[in-house]
mmCIF file of C-alpha atoms and ligand atoms in Angstrom:
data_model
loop_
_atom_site.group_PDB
_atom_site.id
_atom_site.type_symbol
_atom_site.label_atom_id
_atom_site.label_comp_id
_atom_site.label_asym_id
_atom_site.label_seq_id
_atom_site.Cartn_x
_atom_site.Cartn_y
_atom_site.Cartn_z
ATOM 1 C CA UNK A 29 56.460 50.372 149.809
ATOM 2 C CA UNK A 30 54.910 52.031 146.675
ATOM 3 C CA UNK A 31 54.268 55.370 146.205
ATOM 4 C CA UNK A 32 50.730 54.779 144.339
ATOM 5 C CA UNK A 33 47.982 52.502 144.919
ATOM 6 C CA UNK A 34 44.982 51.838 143.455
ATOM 7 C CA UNK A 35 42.198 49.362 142.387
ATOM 8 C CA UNK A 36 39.310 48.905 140.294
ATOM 9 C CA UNK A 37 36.410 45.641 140.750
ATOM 10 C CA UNK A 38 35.345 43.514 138.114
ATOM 11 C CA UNK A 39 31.771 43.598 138.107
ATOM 12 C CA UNK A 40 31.377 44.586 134.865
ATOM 13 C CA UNK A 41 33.508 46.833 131.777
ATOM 14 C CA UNK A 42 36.090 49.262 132.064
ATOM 15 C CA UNK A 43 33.805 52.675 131.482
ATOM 16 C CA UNK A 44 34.169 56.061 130.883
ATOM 17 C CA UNK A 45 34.165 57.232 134.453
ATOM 18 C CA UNK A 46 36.362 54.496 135.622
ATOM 19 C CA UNK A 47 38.374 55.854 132.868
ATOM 20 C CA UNK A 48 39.054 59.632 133.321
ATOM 21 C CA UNK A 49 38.560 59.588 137.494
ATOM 22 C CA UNK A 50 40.830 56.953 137.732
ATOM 23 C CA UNK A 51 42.688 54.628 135.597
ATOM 24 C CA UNK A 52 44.198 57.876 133.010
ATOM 25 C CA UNK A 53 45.756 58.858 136.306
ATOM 26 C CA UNK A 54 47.116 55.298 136.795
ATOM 27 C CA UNK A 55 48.765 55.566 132.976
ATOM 28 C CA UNK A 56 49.959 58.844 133.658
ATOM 29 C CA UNK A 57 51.561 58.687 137.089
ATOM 30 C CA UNK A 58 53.515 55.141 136.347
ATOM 31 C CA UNK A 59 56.401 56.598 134.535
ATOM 32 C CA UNK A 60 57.149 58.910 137.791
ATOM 33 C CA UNK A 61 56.229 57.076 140.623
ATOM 34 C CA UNK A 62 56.391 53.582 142.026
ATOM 35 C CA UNK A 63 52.601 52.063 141.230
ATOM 36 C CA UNK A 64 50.893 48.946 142.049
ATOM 37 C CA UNK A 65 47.146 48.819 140.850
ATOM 38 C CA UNK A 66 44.630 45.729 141.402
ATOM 39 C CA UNK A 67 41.863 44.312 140.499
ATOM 40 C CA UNK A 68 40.023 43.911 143.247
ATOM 41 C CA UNK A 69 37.652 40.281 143.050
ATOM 42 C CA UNK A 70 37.017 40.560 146.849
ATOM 43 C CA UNK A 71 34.782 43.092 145.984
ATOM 44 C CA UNK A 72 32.700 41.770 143.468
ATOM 45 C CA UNK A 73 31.206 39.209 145.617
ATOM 46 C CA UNK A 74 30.159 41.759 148.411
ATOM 47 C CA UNK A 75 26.851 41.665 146.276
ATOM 48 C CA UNK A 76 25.178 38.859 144.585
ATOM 49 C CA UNK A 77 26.956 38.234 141.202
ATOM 50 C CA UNK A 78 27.357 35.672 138.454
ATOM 51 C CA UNK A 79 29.862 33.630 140.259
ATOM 52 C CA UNK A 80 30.369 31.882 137.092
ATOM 53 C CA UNK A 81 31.391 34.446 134.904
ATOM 54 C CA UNK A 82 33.585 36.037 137.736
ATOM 55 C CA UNK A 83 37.157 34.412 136.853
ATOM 56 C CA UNK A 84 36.670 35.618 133.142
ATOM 57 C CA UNK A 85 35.657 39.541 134.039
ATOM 58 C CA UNK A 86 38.617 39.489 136.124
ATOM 59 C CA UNK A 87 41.028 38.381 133.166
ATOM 60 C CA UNK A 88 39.129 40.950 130.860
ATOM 61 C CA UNK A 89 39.008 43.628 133.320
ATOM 62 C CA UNK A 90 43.272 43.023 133.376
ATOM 63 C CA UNK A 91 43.126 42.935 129.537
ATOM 64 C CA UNK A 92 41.179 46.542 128.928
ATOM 65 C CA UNK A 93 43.658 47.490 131.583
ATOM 66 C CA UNK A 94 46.857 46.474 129.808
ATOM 67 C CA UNK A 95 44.872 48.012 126.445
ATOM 68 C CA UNK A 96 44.445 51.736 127.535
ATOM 69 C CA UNK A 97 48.038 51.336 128.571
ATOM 70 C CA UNK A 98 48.854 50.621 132.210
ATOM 71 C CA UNK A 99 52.390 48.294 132.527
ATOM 72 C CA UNK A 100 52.262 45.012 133.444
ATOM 73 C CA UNK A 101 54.460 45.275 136.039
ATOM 74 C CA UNK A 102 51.897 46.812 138.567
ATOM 75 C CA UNK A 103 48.959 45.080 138.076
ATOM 76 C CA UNK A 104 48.021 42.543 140.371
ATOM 77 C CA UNK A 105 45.238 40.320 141.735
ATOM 78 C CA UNK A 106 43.482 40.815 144.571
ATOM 79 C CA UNK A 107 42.842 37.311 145.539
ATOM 80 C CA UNK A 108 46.431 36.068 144.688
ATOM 81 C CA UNK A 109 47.575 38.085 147.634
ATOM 82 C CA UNK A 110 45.623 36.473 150.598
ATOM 83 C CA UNK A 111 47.147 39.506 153.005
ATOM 84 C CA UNK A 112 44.690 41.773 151.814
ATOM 85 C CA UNK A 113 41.801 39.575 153.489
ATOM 86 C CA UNK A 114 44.606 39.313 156.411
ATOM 87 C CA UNK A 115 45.009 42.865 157.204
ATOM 88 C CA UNK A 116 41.571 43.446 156.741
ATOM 89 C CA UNK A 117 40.036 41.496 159.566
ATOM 90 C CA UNK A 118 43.568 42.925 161.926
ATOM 91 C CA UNK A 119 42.125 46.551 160.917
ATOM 92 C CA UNK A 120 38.478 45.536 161.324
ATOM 93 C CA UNK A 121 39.723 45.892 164.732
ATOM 94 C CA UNK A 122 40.691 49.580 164.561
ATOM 95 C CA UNK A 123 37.640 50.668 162.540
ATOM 96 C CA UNK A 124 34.824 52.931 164.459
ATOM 97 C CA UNK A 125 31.711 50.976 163.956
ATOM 98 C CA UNK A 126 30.209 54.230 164.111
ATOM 99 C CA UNK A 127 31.805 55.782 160.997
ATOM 100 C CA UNK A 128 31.427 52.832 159.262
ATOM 101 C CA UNK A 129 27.450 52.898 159.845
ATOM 102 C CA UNK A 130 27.961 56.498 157.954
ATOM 103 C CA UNK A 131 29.460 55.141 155.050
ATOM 104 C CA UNK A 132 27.295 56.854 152.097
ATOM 105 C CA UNK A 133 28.209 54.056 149.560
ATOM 106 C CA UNK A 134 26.954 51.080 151.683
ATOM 107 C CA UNK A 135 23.371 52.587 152.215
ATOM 108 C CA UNK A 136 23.130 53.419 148.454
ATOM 109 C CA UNK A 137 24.434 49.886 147.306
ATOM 110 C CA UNK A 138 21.980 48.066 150.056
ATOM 111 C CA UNK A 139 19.346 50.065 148.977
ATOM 112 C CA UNK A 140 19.629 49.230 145.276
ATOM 113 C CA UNK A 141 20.410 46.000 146.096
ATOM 114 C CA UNK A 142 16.961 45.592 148.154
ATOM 115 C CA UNK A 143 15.255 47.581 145.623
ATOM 116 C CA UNK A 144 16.460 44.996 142.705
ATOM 117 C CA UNK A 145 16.256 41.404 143.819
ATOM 118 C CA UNK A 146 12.953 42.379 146.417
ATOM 119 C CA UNK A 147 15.341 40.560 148.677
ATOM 120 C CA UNK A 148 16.155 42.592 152.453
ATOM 121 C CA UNK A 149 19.551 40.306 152.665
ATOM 122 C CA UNK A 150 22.285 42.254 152.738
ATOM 123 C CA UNK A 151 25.435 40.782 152.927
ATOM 124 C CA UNK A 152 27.859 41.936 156.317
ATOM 125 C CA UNK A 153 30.924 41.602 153.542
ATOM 126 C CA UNK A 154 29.186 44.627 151.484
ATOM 127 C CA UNK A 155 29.352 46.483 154.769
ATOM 128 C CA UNK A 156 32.918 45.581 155.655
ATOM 129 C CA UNK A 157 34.021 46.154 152.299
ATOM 130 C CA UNK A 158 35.335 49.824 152.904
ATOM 131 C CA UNK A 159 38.044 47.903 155.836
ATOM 132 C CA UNK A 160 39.168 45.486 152.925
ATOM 133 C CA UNK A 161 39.252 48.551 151.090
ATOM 134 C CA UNK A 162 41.669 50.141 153.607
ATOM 135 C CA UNK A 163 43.641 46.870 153.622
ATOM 136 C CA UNK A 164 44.360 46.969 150.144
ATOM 137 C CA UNK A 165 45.752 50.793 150.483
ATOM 138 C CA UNK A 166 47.616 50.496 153.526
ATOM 139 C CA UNK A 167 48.789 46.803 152.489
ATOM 140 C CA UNK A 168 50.967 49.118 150.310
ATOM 141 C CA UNK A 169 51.658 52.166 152.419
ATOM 142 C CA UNK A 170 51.044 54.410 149.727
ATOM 143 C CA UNK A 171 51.392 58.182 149.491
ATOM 144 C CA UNK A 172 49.045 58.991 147.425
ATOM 145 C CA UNK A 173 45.382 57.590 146.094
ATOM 146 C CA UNK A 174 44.446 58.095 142.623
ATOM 147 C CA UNK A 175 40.291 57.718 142.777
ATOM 148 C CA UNK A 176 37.170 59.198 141.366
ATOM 149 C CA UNK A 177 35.244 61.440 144.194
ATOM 150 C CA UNK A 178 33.019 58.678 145.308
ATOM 151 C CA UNK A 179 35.824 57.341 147.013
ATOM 152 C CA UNK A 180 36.226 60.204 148.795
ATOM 153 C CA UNK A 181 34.863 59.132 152.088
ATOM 154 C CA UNK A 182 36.593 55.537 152.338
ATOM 155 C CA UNK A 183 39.676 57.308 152.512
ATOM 156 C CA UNK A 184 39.030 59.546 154.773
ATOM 157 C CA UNK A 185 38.264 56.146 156.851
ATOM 158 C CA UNK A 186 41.508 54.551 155.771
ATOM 159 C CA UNK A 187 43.457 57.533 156.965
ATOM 160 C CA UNK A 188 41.257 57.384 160.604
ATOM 161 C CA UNK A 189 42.480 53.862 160.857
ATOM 162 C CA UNK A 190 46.085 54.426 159.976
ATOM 163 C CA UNK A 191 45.702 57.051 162.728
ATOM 164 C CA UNK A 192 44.518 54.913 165.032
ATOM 165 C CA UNK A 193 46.179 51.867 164.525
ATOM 166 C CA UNK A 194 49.392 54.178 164.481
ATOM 167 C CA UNK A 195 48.317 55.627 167.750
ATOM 168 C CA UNK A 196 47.058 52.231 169.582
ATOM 169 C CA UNK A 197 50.350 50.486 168.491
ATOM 170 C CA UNK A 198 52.849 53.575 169.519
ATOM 171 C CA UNK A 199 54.351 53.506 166.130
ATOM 172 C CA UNK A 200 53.834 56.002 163.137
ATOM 173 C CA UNK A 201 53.518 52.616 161.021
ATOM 174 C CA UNK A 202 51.468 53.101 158.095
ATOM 175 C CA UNK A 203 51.469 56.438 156.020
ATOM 176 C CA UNK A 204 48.252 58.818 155.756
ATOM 177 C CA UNK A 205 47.272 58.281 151.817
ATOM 178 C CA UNK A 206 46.662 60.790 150.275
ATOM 179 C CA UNK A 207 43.763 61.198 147.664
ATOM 180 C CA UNK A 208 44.560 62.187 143.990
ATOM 181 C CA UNK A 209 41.419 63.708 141.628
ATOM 182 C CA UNK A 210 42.067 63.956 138.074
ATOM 183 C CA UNK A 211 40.382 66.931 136.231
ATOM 184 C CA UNK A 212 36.869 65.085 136.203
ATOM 185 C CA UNK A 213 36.727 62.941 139.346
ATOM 186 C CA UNK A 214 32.867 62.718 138.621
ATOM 187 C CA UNK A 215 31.143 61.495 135.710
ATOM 188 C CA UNK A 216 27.813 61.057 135.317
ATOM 189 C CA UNK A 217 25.383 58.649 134.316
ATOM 190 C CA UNK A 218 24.201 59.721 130.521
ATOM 191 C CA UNK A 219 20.837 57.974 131.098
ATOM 192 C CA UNK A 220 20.289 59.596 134.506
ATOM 193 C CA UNK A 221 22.652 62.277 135.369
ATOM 194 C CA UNK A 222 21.262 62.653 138.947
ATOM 195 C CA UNK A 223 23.703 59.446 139.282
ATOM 196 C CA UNK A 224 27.465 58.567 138.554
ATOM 197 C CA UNK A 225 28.498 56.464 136.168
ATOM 198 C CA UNK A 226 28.990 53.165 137.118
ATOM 199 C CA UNK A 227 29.158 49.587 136.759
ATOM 200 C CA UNK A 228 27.327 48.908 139.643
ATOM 201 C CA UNK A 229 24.214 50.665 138.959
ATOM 202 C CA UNK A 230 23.711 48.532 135.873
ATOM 203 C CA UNK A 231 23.991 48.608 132.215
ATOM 204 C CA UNK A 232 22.502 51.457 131.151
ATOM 205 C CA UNK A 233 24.298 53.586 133.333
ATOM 206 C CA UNK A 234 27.466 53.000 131.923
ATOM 207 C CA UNK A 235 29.350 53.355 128.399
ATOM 208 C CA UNK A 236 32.299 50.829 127.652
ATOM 209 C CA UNK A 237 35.727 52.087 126.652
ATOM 210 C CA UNK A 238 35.600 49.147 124.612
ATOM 211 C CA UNK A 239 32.258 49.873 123.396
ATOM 212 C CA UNK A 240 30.997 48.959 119.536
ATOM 213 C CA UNK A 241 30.949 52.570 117.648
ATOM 214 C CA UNK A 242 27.084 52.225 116.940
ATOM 215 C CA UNK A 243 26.079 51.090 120.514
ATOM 216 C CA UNK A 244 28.712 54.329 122.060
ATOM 217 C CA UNK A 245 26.641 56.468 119.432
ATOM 218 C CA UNK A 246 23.539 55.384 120.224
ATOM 219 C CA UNK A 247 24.023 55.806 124.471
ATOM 220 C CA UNK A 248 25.704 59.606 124.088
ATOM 221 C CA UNK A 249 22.806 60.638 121.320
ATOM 222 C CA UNK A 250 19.908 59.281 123.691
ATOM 223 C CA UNK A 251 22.058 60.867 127.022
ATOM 224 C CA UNK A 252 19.616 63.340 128.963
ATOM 225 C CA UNK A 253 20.252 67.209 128.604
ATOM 226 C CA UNK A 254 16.916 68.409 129.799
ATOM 227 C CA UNK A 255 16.484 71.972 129.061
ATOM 228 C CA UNK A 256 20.064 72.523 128.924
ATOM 229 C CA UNK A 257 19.720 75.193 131.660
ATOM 230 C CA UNK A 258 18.833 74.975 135.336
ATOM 231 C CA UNK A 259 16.236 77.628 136.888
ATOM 232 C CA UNK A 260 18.644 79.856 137.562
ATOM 233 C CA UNK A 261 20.383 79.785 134.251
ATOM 234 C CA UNK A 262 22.888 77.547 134.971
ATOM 235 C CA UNK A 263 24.275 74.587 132.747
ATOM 236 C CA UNK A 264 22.305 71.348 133.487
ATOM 237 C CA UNK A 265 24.088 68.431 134.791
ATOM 238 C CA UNK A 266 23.474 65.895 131.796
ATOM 239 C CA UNK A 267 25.234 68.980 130.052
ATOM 240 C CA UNK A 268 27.753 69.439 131.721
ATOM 241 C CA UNK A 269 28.698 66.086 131.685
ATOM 242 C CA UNK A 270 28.493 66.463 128.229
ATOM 243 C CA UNK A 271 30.936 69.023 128.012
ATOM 244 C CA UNK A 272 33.613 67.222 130.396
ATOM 245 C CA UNK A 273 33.656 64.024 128.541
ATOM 246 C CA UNK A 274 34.202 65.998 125.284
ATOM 247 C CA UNK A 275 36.469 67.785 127.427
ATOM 248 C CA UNK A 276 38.413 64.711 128.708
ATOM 249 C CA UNK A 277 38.270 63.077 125.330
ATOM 250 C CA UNK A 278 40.825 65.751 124.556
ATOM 251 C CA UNK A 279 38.727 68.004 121.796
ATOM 252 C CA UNK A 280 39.631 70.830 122.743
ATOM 253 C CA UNK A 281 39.180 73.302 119.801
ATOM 254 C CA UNK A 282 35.514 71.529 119.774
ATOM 255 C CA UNK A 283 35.044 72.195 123.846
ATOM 256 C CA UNK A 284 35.707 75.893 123.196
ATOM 257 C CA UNK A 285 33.557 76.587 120.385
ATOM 258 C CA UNK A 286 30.814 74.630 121.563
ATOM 259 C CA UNK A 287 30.997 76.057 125.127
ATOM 260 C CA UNK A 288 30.600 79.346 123.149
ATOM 261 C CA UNK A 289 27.685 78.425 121.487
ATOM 262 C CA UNK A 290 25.914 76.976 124.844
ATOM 263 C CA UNK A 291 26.787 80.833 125.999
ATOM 264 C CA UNK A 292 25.460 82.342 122.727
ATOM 265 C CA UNK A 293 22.530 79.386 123.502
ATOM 266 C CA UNK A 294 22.665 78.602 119.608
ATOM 267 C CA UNK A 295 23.657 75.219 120.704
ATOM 268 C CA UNK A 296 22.164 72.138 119.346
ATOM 269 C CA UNK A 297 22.560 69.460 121.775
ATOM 270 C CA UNK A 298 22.832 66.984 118.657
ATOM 271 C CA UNK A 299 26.179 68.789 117.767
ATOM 272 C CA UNK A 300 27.219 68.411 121.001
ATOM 273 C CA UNK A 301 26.150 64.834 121.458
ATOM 274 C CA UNK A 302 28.048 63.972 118.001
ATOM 275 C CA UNK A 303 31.272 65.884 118.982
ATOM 276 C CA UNK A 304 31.307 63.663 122.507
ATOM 277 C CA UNK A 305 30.658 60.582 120.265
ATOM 278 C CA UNK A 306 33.473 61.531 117.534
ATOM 279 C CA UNK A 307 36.088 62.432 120.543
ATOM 280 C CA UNK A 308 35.532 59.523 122.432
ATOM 281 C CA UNK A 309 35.865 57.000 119.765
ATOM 282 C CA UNK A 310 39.029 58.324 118.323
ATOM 283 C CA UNK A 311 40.481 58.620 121.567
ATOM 284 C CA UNK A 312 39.415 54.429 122.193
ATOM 285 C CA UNK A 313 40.809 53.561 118.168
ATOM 286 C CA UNK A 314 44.409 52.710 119.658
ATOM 287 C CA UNK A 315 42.824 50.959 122.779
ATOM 288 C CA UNK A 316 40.868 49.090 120.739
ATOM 289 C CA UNK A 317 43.562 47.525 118.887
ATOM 290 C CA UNK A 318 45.804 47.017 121.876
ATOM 291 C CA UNK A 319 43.153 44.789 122.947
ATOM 292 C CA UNK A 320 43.070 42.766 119.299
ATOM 293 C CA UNK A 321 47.095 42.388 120.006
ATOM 294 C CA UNK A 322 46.808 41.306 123.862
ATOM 295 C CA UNK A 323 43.551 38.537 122.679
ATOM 296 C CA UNK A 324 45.780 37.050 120.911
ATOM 297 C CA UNK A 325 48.001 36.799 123.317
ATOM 298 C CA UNK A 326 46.149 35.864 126.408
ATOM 299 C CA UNK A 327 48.367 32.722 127.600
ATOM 300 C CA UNK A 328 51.444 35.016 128.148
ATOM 301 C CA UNK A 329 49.980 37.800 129.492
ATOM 302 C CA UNK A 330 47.586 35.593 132.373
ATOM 303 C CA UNK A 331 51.613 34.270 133.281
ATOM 304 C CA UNK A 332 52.871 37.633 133.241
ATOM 305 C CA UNK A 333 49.710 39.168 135.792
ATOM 306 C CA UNK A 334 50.430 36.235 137.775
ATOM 307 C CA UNK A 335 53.911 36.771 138.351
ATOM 308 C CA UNK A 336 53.459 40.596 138.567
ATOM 309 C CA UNK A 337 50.925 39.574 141.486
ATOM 310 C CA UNK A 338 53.927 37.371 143.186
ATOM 311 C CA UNK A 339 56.266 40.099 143.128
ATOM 312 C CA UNK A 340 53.978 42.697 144.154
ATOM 313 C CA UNK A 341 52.945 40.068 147.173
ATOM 314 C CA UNK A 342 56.320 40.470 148.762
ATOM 315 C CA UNK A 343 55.755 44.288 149.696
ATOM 316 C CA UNK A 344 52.696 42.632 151.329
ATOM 317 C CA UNK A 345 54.279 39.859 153.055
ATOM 318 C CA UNK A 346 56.433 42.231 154.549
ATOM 319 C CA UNK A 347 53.939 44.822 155.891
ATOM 320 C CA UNK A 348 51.769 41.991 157.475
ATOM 321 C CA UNK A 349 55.099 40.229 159.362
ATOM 322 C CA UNK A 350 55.392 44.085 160.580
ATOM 323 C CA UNK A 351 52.168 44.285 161.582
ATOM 324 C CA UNK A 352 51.958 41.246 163.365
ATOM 325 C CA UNK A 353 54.998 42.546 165.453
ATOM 326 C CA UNK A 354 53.399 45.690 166.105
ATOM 327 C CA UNK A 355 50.520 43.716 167.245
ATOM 328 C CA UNK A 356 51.444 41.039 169.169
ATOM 329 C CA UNK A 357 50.711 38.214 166.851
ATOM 330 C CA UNK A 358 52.617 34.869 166.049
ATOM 331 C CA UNK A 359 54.984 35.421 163.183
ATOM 332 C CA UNK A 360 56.511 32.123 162.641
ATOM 333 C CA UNK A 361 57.883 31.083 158.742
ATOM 334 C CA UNK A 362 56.604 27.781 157.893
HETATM 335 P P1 ADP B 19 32.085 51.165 139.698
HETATM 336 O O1 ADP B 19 31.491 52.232 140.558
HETATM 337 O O2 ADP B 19 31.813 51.386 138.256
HETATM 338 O O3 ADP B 19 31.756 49.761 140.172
HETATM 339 P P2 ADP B 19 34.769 50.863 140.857
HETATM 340 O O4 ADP B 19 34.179 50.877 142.221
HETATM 341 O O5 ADP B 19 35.409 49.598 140.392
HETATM 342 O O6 ADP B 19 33.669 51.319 139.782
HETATM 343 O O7 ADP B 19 35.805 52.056 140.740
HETATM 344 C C1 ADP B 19 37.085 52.022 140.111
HETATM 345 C C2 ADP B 19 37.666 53.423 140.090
HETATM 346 O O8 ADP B 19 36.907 54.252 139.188
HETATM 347 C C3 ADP B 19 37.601 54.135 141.457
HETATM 348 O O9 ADP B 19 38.775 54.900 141.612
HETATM 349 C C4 ADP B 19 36.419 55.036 141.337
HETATM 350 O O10 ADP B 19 36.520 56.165 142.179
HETATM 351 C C5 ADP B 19 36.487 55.432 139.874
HETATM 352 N N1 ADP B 19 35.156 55.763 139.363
HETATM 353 C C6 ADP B 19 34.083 54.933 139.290
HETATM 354 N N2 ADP B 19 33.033 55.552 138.747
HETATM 355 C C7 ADP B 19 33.442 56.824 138.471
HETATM 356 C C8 ADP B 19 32.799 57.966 137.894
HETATM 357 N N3 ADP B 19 31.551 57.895 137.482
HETATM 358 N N4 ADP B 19 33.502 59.102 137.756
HETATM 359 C C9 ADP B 19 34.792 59.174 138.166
HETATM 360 N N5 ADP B 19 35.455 58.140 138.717
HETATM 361 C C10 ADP B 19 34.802 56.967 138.870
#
């Protein structure tokens, strides 16, 4: 068992809100508690994708990973562990359909999906994806779940299937996960702050960890503020977004003063803009030469992830040989 699971898809880079919602968590938890995190390439084919260019996101995806300083030792790739894919079809069978037809990130991601190619396919793996999802927690039997909020309500469906597989089997089997936030579990889209931040939604709604200095300037100067305040005098969103990256980034003395200023409203959103843009990039200096170190290196570390992935297989051999007993399946070792 591990104590911490987690996982991130390679559709695209490592950003800011992948960043502080999740994967500072992952960096900071590791030393305490058991961890295995994955990268998750099941998912990235739920939607049309460059299948081409899939294999190499994955590998960079693991190498910004390894950068902003998560071990080795509990990474792991999804589709090196075929149980995931296993379990996921066994709990397909103990998912409401019902609940799953309320899942808030499937209608968003068919929608844009429709929206973008003028195409009404939608794939039935983009609408199973939050049971895979489930597989690759409970694969694990984790206690707790470090995500952003948007993952809020897929594990609220992993724990309703661990109570009902539980239940159906007579066995208190897997464990309810728990969900873990980290001080900003939502970030938002600079360009359109109505959204989160996120691969998926496409380029300009997302800045790179790994990001060129002029190009990370250039996003957080043209991010939307609006007015600054809402009708009833509260701080917009593209604000306060803002003021939690700069937050995040760790500039604190610049937070407070700032924050003073927006209360005084002297503020000039330029200052602000430029204090995100300074705090962000001297937080990413160190990541950014991790990642010089580890591309020279890539040979030894692909091994490494691989072997990482074997070990981290054998916690989910074992839950699947258990859950085949529970279930009445064939176990037999070829
Ligand atoms: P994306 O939405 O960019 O495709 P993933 O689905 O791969 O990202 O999510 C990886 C992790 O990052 C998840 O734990 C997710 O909750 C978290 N995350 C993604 N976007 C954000 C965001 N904008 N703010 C906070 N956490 C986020």
């Amino acid at each position: 068992m591990k104590d911490i699971l987690s996982a991130i898809q390679p559709t695209g880079d490592m950003h800011f809100g992948n960043y502080f919602g999740a994967v500072k968590n992952w960096v900071d938890l590791q030393d305490k508690y058991s961890c295995a995190f994955g990268v998750v390439d099941y998912h990235a084919i739920t939607m049309p994708t460059n299948y081409q260019k899939l294999r190499n996101n994955t590998w960079e995806l693991i190498f910004n990973l390894l950068a902003v300083g998560v071990n080795a030792e509990n990474l792991f790739i999804q589709s090196l562990i075929p149980e995931h894919t296993e379990l996921s079809w066994i709990l397909s069978c103990f998912s409401s359909y019902g609940q799953m037809t309320r899942m808030t990130q499937f209608k968003d991601k068919s929608a844009k999906s429709k929206e973008e190619t003028k195409d009404s396919f939608i794939s039935a793996g983009l609408f199973n994806y939050p049971i895979l999802q489930s597989a690759d927690i409970l694969l694990y039997r984790p206690k707790f779940v470090p995500v952003g909020k948007d993952q809020e309500q897929h594990l609220e469906l992993t724990r309703n299937i661990a109570q009902r597989f539980n239940s159906l089997v007579g066995k208190e089997y897997f464990r309810l996960p728990e969900i873990l936030f980290t001080e900003t579990p939502k970030i938002r889209s600079t360009a359109n702050p109505e959204i989160k931040m996120s691969k998926s939604a496409g380029e300009k709604h997302y800045i790179s960890v790994f990001a060129e200095e002029s190009r990370l300037r250039k996003q957080i100067r043209s991010a939307v503020t609006d007015t600054g305040r809402t009708n009833d005098g509260d701080m917009s969103q593209g604000v306060k977004n803002l003021f939690e990256l700069l937050k995040a980034s760790g500039q604190t003395e610049a937070y407070k003063s700032l924050l003073q200023d927006f209360e005084n409203s002297s503020l000039k959103y330029v200052d602000l803009k430029d204090a995100v843009a300074d705090g962000l990039l001297k937080m990413t200096r160190a990541f950014i030469e991790k990642r010089k170190e580890i591309a020279a290196n890539k040979k030894n570390v692909k091994n490494q992830i691989k072997q990482s992935s074997w070990e981290i297989r054998k916690i989910a051999q074992e839950t699947i040989k258990n859950v085949k007993d529970l279930t009445g399946l064939i176990n037999v070792r070829f």
